mmCIF file of C-alpha atoms in Angstrom:
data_model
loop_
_atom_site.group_PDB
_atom_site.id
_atom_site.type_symbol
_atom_site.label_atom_id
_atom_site.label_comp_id
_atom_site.label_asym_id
_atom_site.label_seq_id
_atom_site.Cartn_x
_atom_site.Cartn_y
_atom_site.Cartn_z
ATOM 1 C CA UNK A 594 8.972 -23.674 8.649
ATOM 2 C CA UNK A 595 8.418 -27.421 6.744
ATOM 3 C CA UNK A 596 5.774 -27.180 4.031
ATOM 4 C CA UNK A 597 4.031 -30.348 4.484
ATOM 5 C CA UNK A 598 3.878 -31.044 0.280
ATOM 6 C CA UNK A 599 1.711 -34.125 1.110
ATOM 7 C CA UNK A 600 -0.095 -35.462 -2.632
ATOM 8 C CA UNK A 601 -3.431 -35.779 -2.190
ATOM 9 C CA UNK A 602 -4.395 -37.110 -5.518
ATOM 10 C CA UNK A 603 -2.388 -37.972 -8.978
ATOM 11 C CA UNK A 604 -3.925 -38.448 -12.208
ATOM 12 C CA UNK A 605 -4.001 -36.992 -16.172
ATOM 13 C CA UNK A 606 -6.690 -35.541 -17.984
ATOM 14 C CA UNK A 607 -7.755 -34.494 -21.362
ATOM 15 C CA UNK A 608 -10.300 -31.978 -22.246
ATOM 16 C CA UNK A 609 -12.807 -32.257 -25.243
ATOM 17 C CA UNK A 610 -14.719 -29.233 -26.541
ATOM 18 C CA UNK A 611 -17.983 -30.070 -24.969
ATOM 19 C CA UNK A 612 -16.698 -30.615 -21.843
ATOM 20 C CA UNK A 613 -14.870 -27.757 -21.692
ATOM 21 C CA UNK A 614 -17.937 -25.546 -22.633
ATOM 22 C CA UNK A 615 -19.824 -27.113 -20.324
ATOM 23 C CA UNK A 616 -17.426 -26.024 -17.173
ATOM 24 C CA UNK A 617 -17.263 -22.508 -19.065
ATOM 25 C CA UNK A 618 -20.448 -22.002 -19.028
ATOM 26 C CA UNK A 619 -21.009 -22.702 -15.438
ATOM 27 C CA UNK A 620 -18.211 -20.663 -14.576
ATOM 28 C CA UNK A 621 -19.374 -17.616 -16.814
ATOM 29 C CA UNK A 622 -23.375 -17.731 -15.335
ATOM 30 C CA UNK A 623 -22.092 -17.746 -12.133
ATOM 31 C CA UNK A 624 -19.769 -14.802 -12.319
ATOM 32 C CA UNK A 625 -19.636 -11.563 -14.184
ATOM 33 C CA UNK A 626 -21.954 -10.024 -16.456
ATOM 34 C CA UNK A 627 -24.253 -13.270 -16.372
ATOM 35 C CA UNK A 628 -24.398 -13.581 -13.137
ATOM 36 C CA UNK A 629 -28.053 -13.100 -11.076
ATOM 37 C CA UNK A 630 -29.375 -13.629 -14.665
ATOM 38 C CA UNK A 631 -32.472 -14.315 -12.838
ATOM 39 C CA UNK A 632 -32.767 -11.205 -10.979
ATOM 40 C CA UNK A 633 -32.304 -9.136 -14.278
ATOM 41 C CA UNK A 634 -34.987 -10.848 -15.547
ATOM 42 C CA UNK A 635 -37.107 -10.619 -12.828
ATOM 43 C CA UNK A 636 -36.369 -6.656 -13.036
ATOM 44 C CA UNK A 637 -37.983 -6.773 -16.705
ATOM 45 C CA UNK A 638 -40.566 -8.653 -15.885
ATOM 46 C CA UNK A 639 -41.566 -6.416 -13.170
ATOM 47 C CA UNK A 640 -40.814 -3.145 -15.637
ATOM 48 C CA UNK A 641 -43.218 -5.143 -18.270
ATOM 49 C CA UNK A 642 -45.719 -5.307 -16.260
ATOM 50 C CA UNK A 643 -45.299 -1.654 -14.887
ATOM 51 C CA UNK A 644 -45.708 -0.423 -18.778
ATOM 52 C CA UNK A 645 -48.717 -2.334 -19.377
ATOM 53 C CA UNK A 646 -50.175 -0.814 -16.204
ATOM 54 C CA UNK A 647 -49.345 2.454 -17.156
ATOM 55 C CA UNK A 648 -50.990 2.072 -20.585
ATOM 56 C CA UNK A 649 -54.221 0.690 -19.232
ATOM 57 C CA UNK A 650 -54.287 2.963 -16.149
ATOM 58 C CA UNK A 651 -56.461 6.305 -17.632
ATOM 59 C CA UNK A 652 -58.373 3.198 -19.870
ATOM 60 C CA UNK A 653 -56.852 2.241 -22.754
ATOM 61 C CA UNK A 654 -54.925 5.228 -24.595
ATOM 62 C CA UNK A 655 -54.286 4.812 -28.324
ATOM 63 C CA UNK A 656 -51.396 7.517 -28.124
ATOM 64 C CA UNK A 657 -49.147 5.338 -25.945
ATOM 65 C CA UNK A 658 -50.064 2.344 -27.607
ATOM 66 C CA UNK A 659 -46.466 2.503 -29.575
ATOM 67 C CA UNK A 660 -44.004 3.669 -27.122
ATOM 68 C CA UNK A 661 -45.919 1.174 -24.833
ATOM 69 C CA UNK A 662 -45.365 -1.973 -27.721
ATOM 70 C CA UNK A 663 -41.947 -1.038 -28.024
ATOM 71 C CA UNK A 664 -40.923 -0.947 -24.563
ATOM 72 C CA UNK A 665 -42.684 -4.283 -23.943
ATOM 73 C CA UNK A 666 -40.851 -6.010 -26.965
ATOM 74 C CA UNK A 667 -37.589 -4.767 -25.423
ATOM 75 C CA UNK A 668 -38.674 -6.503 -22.086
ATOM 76 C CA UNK A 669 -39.376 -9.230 -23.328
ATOM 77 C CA UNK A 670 -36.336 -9.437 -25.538
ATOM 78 C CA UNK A 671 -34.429 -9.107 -22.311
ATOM 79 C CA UNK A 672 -35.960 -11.857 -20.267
ATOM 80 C CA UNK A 673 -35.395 -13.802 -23.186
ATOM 81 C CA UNK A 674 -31.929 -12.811 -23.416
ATOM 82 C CA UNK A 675 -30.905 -13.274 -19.677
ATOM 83 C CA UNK A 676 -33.047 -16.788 -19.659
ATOM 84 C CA UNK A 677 -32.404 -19.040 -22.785
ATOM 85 C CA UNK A 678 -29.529 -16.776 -24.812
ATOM 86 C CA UNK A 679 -27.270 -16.096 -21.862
ATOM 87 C CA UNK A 680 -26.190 -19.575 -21.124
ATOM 88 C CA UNK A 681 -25.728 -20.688 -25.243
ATOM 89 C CA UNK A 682 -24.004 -17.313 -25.513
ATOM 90 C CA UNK A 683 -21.179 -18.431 -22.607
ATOM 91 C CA UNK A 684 -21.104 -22.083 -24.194
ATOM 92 C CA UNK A 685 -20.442 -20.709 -27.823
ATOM 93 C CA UNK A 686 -17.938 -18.669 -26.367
ATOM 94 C CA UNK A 687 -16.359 -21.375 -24.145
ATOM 95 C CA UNK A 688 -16.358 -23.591 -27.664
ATOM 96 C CA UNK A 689 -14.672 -20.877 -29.256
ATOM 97 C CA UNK A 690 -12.030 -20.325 -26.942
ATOM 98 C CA UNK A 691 -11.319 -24.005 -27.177
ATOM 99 C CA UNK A 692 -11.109 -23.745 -30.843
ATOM 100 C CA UNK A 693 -8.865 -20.895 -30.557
ATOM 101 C CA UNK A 694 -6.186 -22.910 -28.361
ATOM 102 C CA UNK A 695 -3.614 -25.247 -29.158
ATOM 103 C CA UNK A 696 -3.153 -25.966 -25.749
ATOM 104 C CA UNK A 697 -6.047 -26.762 -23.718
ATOM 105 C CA UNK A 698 -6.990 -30.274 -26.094
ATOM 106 C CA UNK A 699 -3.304 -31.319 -24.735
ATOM 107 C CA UNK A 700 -3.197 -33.941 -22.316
ATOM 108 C CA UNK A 701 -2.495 -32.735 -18.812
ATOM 109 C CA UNK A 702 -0.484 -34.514 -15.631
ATOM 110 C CA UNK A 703 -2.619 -33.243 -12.670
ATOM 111 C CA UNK A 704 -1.208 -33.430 -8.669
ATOM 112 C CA UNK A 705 -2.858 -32.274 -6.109
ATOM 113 C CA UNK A 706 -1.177 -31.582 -2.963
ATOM 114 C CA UNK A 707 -2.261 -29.976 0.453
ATOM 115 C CA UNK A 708 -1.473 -26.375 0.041
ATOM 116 C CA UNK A 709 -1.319 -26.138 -4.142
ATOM 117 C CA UNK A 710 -1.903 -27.708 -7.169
ATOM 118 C CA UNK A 711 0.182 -28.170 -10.129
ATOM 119 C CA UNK A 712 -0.705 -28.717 -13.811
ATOM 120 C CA UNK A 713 1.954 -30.180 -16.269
ATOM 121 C CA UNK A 714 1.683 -30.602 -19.942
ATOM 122 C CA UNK A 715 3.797 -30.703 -22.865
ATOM 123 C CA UNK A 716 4.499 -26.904 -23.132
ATOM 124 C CA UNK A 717 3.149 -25.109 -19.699
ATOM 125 C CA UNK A 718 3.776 -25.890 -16.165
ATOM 126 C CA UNK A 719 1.075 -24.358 -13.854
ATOM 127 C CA UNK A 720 1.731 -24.524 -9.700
ATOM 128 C CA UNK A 721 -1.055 -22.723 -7.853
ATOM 129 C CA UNK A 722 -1.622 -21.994 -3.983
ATOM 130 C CA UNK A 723 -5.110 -22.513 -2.924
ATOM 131 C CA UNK A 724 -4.639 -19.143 -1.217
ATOM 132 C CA UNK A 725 -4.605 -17.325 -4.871
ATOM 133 C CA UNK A 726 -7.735 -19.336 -5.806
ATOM 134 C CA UNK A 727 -10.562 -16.651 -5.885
ATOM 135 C CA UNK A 728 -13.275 -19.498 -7.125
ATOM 136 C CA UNK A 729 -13.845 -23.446 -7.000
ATOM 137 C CA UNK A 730 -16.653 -24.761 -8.082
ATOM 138 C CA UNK A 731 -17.487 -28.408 -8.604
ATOM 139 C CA UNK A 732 -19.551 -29.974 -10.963
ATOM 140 C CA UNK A 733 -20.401 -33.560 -12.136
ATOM 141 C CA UNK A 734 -17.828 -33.642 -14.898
ATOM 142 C CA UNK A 735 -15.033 -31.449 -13.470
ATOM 143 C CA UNK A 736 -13.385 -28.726 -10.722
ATOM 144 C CA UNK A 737 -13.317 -25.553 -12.234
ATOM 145 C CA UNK A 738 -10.458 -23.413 -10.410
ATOM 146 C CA UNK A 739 -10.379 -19.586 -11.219
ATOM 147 C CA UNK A 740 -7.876 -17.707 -9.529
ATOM 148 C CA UNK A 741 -4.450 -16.067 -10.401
ATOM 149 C CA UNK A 742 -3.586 -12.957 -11.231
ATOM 150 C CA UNK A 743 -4.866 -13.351 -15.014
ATOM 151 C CA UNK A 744 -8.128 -14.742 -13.334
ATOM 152 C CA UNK A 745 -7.471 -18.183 -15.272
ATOM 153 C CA UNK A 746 -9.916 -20.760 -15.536
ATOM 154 C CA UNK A 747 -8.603 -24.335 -15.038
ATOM 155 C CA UNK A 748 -10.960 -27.277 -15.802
ATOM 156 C CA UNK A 749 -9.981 -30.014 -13.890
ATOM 157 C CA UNK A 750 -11.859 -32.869 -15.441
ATOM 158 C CA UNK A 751 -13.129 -35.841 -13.134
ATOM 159 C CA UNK A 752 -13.149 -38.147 -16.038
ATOM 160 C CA UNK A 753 -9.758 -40.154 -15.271
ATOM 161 C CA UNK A 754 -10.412 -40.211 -11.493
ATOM 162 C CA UNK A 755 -11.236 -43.173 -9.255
ATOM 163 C CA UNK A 756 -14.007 -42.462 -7.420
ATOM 164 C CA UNK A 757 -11.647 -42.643 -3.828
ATOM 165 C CA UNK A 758 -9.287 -39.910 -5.287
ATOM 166 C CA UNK A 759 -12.743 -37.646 -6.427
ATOM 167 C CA UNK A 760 -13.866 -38.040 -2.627
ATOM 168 C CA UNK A 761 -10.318 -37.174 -1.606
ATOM 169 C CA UNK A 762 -10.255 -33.870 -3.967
ATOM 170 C CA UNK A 763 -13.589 -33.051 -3.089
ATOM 171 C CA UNK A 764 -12.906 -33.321 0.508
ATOM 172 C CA UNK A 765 -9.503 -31.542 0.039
ATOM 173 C CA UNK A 766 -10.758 -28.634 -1.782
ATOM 174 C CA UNK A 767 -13.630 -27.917 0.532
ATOM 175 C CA UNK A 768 -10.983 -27.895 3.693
ATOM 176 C CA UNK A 769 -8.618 -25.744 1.880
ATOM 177 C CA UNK A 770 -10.996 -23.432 0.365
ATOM 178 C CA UNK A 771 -14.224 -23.180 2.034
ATOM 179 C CA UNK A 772 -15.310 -19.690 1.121
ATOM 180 C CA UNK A 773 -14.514 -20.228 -2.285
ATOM 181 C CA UNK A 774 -15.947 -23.870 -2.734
ATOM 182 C CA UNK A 775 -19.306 -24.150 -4.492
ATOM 183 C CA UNK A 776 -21.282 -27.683 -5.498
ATOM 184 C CA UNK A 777 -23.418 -27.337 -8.326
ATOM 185 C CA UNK B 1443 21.292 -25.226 -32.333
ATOM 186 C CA UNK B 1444 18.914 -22.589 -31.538
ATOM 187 C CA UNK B 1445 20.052 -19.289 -29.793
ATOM 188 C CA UNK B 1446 17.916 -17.362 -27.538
ATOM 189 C CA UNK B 1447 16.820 -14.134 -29.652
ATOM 190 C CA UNK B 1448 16.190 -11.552 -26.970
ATOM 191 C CA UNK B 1449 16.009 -12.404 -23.210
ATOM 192 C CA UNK B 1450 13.835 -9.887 -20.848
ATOM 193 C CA UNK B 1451 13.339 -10.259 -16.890
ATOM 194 C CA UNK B 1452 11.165 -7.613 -15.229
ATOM 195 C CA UNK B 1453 9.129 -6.592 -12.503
ATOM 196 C CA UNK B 1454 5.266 -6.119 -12.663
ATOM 197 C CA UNK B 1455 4.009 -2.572 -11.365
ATOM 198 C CA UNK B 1456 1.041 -1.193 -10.613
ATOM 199 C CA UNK B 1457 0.657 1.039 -14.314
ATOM 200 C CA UNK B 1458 1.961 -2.217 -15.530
ATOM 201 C CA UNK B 1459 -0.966 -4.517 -14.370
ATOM 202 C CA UNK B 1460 -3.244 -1.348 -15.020
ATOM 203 C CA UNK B 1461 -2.515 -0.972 -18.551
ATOM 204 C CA UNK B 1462 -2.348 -4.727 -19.255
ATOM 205 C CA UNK B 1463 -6.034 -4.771 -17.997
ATOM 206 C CA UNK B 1464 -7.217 -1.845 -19.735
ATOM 207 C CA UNK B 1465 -5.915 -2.867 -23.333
ATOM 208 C CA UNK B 1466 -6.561 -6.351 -22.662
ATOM 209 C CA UNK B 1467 -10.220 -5.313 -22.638
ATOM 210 C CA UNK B 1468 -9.534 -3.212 -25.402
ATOM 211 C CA UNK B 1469 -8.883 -5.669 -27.467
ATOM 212 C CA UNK B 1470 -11.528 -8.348 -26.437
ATOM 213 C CA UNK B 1471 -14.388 -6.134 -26.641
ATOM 214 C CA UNK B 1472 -15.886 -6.216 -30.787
ATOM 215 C CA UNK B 1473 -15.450 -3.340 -32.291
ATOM 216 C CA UNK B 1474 -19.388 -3.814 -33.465
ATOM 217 C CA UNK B 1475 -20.504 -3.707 -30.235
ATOM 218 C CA UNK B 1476 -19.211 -0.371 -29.667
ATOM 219 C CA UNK B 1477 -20.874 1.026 -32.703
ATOM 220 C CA UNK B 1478 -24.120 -0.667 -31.226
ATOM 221 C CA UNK B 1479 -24.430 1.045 -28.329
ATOM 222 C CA UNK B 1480 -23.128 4.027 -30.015
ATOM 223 C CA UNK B 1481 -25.988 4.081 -32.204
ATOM 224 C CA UNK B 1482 -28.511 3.503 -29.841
ATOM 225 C CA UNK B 1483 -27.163 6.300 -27.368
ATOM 226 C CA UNK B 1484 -27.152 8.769 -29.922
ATOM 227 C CA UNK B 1485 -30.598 7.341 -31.142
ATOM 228 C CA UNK B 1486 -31.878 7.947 -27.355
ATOM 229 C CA UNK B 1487 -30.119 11.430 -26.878
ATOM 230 C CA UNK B 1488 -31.637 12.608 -30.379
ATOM 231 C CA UNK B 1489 -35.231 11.403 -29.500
ATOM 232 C CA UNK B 1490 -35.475 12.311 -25.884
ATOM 233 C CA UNK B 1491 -34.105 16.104 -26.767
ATOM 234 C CA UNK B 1492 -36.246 16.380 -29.476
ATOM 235 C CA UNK B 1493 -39.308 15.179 -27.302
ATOM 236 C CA UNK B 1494 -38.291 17.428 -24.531
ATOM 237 C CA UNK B 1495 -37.905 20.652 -26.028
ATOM 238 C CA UNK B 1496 -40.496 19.812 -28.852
ATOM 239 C CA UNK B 1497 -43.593 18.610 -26.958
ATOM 240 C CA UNK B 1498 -43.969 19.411 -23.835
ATOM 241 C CA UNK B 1499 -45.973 17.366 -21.582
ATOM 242 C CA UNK B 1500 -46.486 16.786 -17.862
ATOM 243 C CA UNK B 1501 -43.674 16.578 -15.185
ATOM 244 C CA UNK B 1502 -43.299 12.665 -15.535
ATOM 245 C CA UNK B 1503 -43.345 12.883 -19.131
ATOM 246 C CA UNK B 1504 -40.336 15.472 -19.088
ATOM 247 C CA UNK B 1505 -38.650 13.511 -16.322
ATOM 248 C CA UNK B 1506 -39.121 10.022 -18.437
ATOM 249 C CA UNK B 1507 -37.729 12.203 -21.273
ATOM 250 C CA UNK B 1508 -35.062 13.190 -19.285
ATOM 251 C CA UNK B 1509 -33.520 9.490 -18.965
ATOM 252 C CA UNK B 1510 -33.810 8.835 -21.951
ATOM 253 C CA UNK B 1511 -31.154 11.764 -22.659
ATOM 254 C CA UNK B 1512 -28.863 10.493 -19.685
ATOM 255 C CA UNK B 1513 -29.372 6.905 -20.347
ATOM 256 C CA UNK B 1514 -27.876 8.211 -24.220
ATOM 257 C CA UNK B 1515 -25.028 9.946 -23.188
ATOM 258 C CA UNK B 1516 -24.320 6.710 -20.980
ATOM 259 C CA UNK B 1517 -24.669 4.836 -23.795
ATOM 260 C CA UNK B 1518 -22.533 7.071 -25.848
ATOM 261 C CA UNK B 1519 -19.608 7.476 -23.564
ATOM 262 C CA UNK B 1520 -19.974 3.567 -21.695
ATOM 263 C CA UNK B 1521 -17.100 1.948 -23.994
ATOM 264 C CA UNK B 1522 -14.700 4.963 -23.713
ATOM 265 C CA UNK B 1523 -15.055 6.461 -20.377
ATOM 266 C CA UNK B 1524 -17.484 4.427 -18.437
ATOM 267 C CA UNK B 1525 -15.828 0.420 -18.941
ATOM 268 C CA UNK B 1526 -12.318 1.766 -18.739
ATOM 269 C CA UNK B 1527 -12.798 3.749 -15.179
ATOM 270 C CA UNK B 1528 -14.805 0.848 -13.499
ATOM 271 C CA UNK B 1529 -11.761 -2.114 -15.158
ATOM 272 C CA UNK B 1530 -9.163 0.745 -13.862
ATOM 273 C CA UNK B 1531 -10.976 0.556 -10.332
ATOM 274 C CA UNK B 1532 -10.888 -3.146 -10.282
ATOM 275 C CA UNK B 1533 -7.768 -3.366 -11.254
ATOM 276 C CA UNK B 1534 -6.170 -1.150 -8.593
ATOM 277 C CA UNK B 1535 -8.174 -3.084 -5.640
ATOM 278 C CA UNK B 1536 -6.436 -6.356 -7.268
ATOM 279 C CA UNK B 1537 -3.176 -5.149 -7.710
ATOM 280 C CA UNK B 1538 -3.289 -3.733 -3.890
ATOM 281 C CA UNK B 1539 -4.406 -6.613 -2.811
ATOM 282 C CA UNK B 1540 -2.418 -9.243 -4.884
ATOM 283 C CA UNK B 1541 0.683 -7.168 -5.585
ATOM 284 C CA UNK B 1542 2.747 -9.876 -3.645
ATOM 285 C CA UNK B 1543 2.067 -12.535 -5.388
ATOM 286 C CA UNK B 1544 2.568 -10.855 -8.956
ATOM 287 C CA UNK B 1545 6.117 -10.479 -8.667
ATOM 288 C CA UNK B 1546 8.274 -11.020 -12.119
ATOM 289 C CA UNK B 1547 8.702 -12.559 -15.325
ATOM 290 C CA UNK B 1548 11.610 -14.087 -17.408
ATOM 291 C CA UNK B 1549 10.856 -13.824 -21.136
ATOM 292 C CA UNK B 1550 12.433 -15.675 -24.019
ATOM 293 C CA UNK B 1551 11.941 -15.486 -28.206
ATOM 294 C CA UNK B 1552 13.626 -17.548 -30.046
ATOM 295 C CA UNK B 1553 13.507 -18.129 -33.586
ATOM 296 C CA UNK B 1554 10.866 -20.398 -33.341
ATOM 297 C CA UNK B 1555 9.256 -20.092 -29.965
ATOM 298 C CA UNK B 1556 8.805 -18.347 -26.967
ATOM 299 C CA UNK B 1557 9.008 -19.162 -23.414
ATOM 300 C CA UNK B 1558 7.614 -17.345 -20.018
ATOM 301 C CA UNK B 1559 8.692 -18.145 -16.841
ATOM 302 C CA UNK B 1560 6.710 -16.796 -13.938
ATOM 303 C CA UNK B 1561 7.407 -17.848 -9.723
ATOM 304 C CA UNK B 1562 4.108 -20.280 -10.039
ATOM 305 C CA UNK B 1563 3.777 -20.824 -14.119
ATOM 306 C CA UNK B 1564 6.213 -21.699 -17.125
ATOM 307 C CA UNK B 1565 5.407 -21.607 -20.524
ATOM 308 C CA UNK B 1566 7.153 -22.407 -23.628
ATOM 309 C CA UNK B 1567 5.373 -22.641 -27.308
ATOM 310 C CA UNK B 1568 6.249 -22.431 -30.384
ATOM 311 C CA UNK B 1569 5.018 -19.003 -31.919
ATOM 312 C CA UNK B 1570 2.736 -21.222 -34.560
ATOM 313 C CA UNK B 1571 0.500 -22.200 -30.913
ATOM 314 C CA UNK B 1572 -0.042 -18.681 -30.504
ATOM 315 C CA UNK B 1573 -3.375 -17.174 -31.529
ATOM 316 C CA UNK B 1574 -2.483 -13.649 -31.544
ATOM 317 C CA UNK B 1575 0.146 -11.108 -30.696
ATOM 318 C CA UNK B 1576 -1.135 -7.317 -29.751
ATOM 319 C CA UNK B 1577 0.761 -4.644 -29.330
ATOM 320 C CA UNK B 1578 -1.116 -2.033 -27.680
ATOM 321 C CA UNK B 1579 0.408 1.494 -26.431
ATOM 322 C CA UNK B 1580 2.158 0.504 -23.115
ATOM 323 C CA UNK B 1581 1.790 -3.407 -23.162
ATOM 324 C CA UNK B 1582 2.375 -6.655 -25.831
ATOM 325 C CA UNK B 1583 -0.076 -9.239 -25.028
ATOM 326 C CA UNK B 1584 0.437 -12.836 -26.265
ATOM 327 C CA UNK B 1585 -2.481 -14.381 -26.432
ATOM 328 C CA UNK B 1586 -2.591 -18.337 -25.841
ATOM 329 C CA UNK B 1587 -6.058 -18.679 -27.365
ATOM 330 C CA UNK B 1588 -8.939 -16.071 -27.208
ATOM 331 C CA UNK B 1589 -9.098 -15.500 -23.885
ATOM 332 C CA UNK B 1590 -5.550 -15.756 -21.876
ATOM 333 C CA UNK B 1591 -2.249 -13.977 -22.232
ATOM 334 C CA UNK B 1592 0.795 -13.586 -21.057
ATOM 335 C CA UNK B 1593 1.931 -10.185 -21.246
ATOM 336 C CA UNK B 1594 5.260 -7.707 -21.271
ATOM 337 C CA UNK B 1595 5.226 -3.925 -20.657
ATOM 338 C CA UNK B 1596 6.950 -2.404 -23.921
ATOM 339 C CA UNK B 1597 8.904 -0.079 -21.397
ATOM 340 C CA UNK B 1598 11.156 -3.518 -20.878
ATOM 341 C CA UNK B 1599 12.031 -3.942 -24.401
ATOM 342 C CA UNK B 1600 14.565 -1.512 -26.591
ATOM 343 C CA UNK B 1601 13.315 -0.620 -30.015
ATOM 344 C CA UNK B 1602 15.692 -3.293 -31.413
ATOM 345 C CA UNK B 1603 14.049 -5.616 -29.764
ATOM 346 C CA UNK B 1604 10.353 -4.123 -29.947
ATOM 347 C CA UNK B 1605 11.362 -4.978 -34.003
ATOM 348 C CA UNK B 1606 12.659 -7.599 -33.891
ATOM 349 C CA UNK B 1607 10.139 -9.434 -32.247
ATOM 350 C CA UNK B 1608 7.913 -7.635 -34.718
ATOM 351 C CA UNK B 1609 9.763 -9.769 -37.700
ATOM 352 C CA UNK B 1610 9.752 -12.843 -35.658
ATOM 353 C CA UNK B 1611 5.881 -12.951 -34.811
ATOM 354 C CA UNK B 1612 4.662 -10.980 -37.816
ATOM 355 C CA UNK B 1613 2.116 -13.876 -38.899
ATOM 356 C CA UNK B 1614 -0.109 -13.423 -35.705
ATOM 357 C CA UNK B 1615 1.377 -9.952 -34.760
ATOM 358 C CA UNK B 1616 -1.789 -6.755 -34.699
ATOM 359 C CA UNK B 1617 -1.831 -3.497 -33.799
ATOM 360 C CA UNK B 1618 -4.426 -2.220 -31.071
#
């Protein structure tokens, strides 16, 4: 069988810190532990409002008055949390893994070809098969691949690209991966 | 004229990828988080026994109380028991699912760097570009920054080697 290795698109990239917190933080609230952060804080919200009817339900009780304050803090400590913390949380952490790495500020040599994508810089070589992608999501700044069986996260940034080769990887990545595509 | 220091080639298995993933986690989960949620299930377990063998209330009260004491002992036993059996689950439905397209490694040290070559992946940095080393009971993990590694089963390696790499990388090198 001929593998049709046809190159869709060509180009190098360089990540900064910011923009690659930015594409780990979209990554992280959409999968994981962060993920539905909007349901869990809908759940609080709902078990807020369930302790405040429970204190005011035989009149106002003085006795549950403190387990009733305390359970409401936590509630609202939690939708808190999963609202405005969550997302700085993932960034800090994204920053911090950038800090942490001598490799991803190195400049990359990106090709993108019909059935995989490869990823060259000055010490790692990276060829992956849209078939072991488990994630793609776009965003304004970058494609954020996530697949592998170390569940890497590569940041492909859009920075460098004309706009006929983004409309060709865009294109590309939704026909080779449409279950795993996602536009944000 | 550098020479290559010790040269391994293996095959990922299944306790392999398992273990990797269980003291991968291991290691990236703070210590003070454990101790957290130690604290407060042991906090939860002390005040919902004492409430429910102290004061005795009505059926919802005991059954609230009663939560409390489970949602302790989850607490207590989440990092040790709980985390490891749910990563060990997910794990296994990768590996069943992916074990074809794990396949093997080549692994180099040199004196002054290391190199990983992989079917879809090579990698070669000097040991200075590393951010950590772990050695853990089954696996070595060498972390590229805080987040990814590359990683070698220490059933692969003698005990020659196990030390020698041990002398090579002992700037970044930790136990688990």
């Amino acid at each position: 069988m001929i593998m049709d290795n046809t190159l869709i698109a060509e180009f190098d990239g360089k990540l900064k810190i910011q923009e690659y917190a930015y594409a780990y933080q979209q990554y992280g609230l959409q999968y994981g532990a962060s993920s539905q952060r909007g349901v869990k804080a809908a759940a609080f919200s709902v078990a807020a409002a369930m302790v405040l009817y429970a204190l005011f339900m035989e009149h106002f009780n003085f006795e549950r008055l403190p387990a009733a304050a305390v359970l409401l803090l936590i509630c609202m400590y939690m939708i808190t949390y999963y609202l405005y913390l969550v997302p700085k949380k993932i960034r800090l952490h994204g920053e911090h893994i950038y800090k942490s790495s001598r490799l991803l500020s190195k400049p990359k040599h990106f090709q993108i070809y019909r059935d995989f994508f490869e990823m060259h810089s000055e010490y790692e070589s990276l060829k992956r098969f849209y078939t072991d992608i488990s994630d793609c999501i776009e965003t304004d700044a970058d494609y954020i691949l996530i697949g592998g069986t170390e569940h890497r996260v590569t940041v492909i940034p859009k920075k460098t690209m004309s706009e006929q080769q983004k409309q060709d990887v865009t294109r590309h990545f939704r026909q080779e991966m449409p279950k795993q595509y996602k536009r944000m | 004229m550098d020479s290559t220091v010790i040269q391994i080639s293996f095959l990922i298995t299944k306790e392999d990828y398992l273990s990797m993933e269980l003291e991968k986690q291991h290691w990236l989960t703070p210590k003070e988080n454990k101790v957290i949620l130690c604290i407060i299930g042991l906090t939860a377990l002390c005040c919902g026994t004492a409430a429910f063998f102290g004061r005795p209330g009505s059926l919802y009260h005991q059954f609230g109380l009663l939560l409390l004491i489970l949602t302790g002992f989850y607490a207590i036993s989440y990092y040790d028991l709980v985390k490891p059996f749910l990563i060990k689950k997910q794990a296994e439905r990768f590996y069943e699912k992916n074990h074809r397209n794990i396949g093997s490694q080549i692994v180099r040290f040199y004196e002054d760097r290391f190199e990983m070559t992989a079917e879809n992946r090579s990698l070669h940095i000097p040991y200075r570009y590393l951010y950590k080393i772990v050695e853990g009971n089954k696996i070595l993990l060498l972390f590229t920054d805080k987040n990814e590694s590359v990683f070698l089963p220490k059933r692969v390696l003698s005990e020659q080697q196990l030390f020698r790499i041990r002398s090579i990388c002992h700037e970044k090198y930790v136990h688990l």
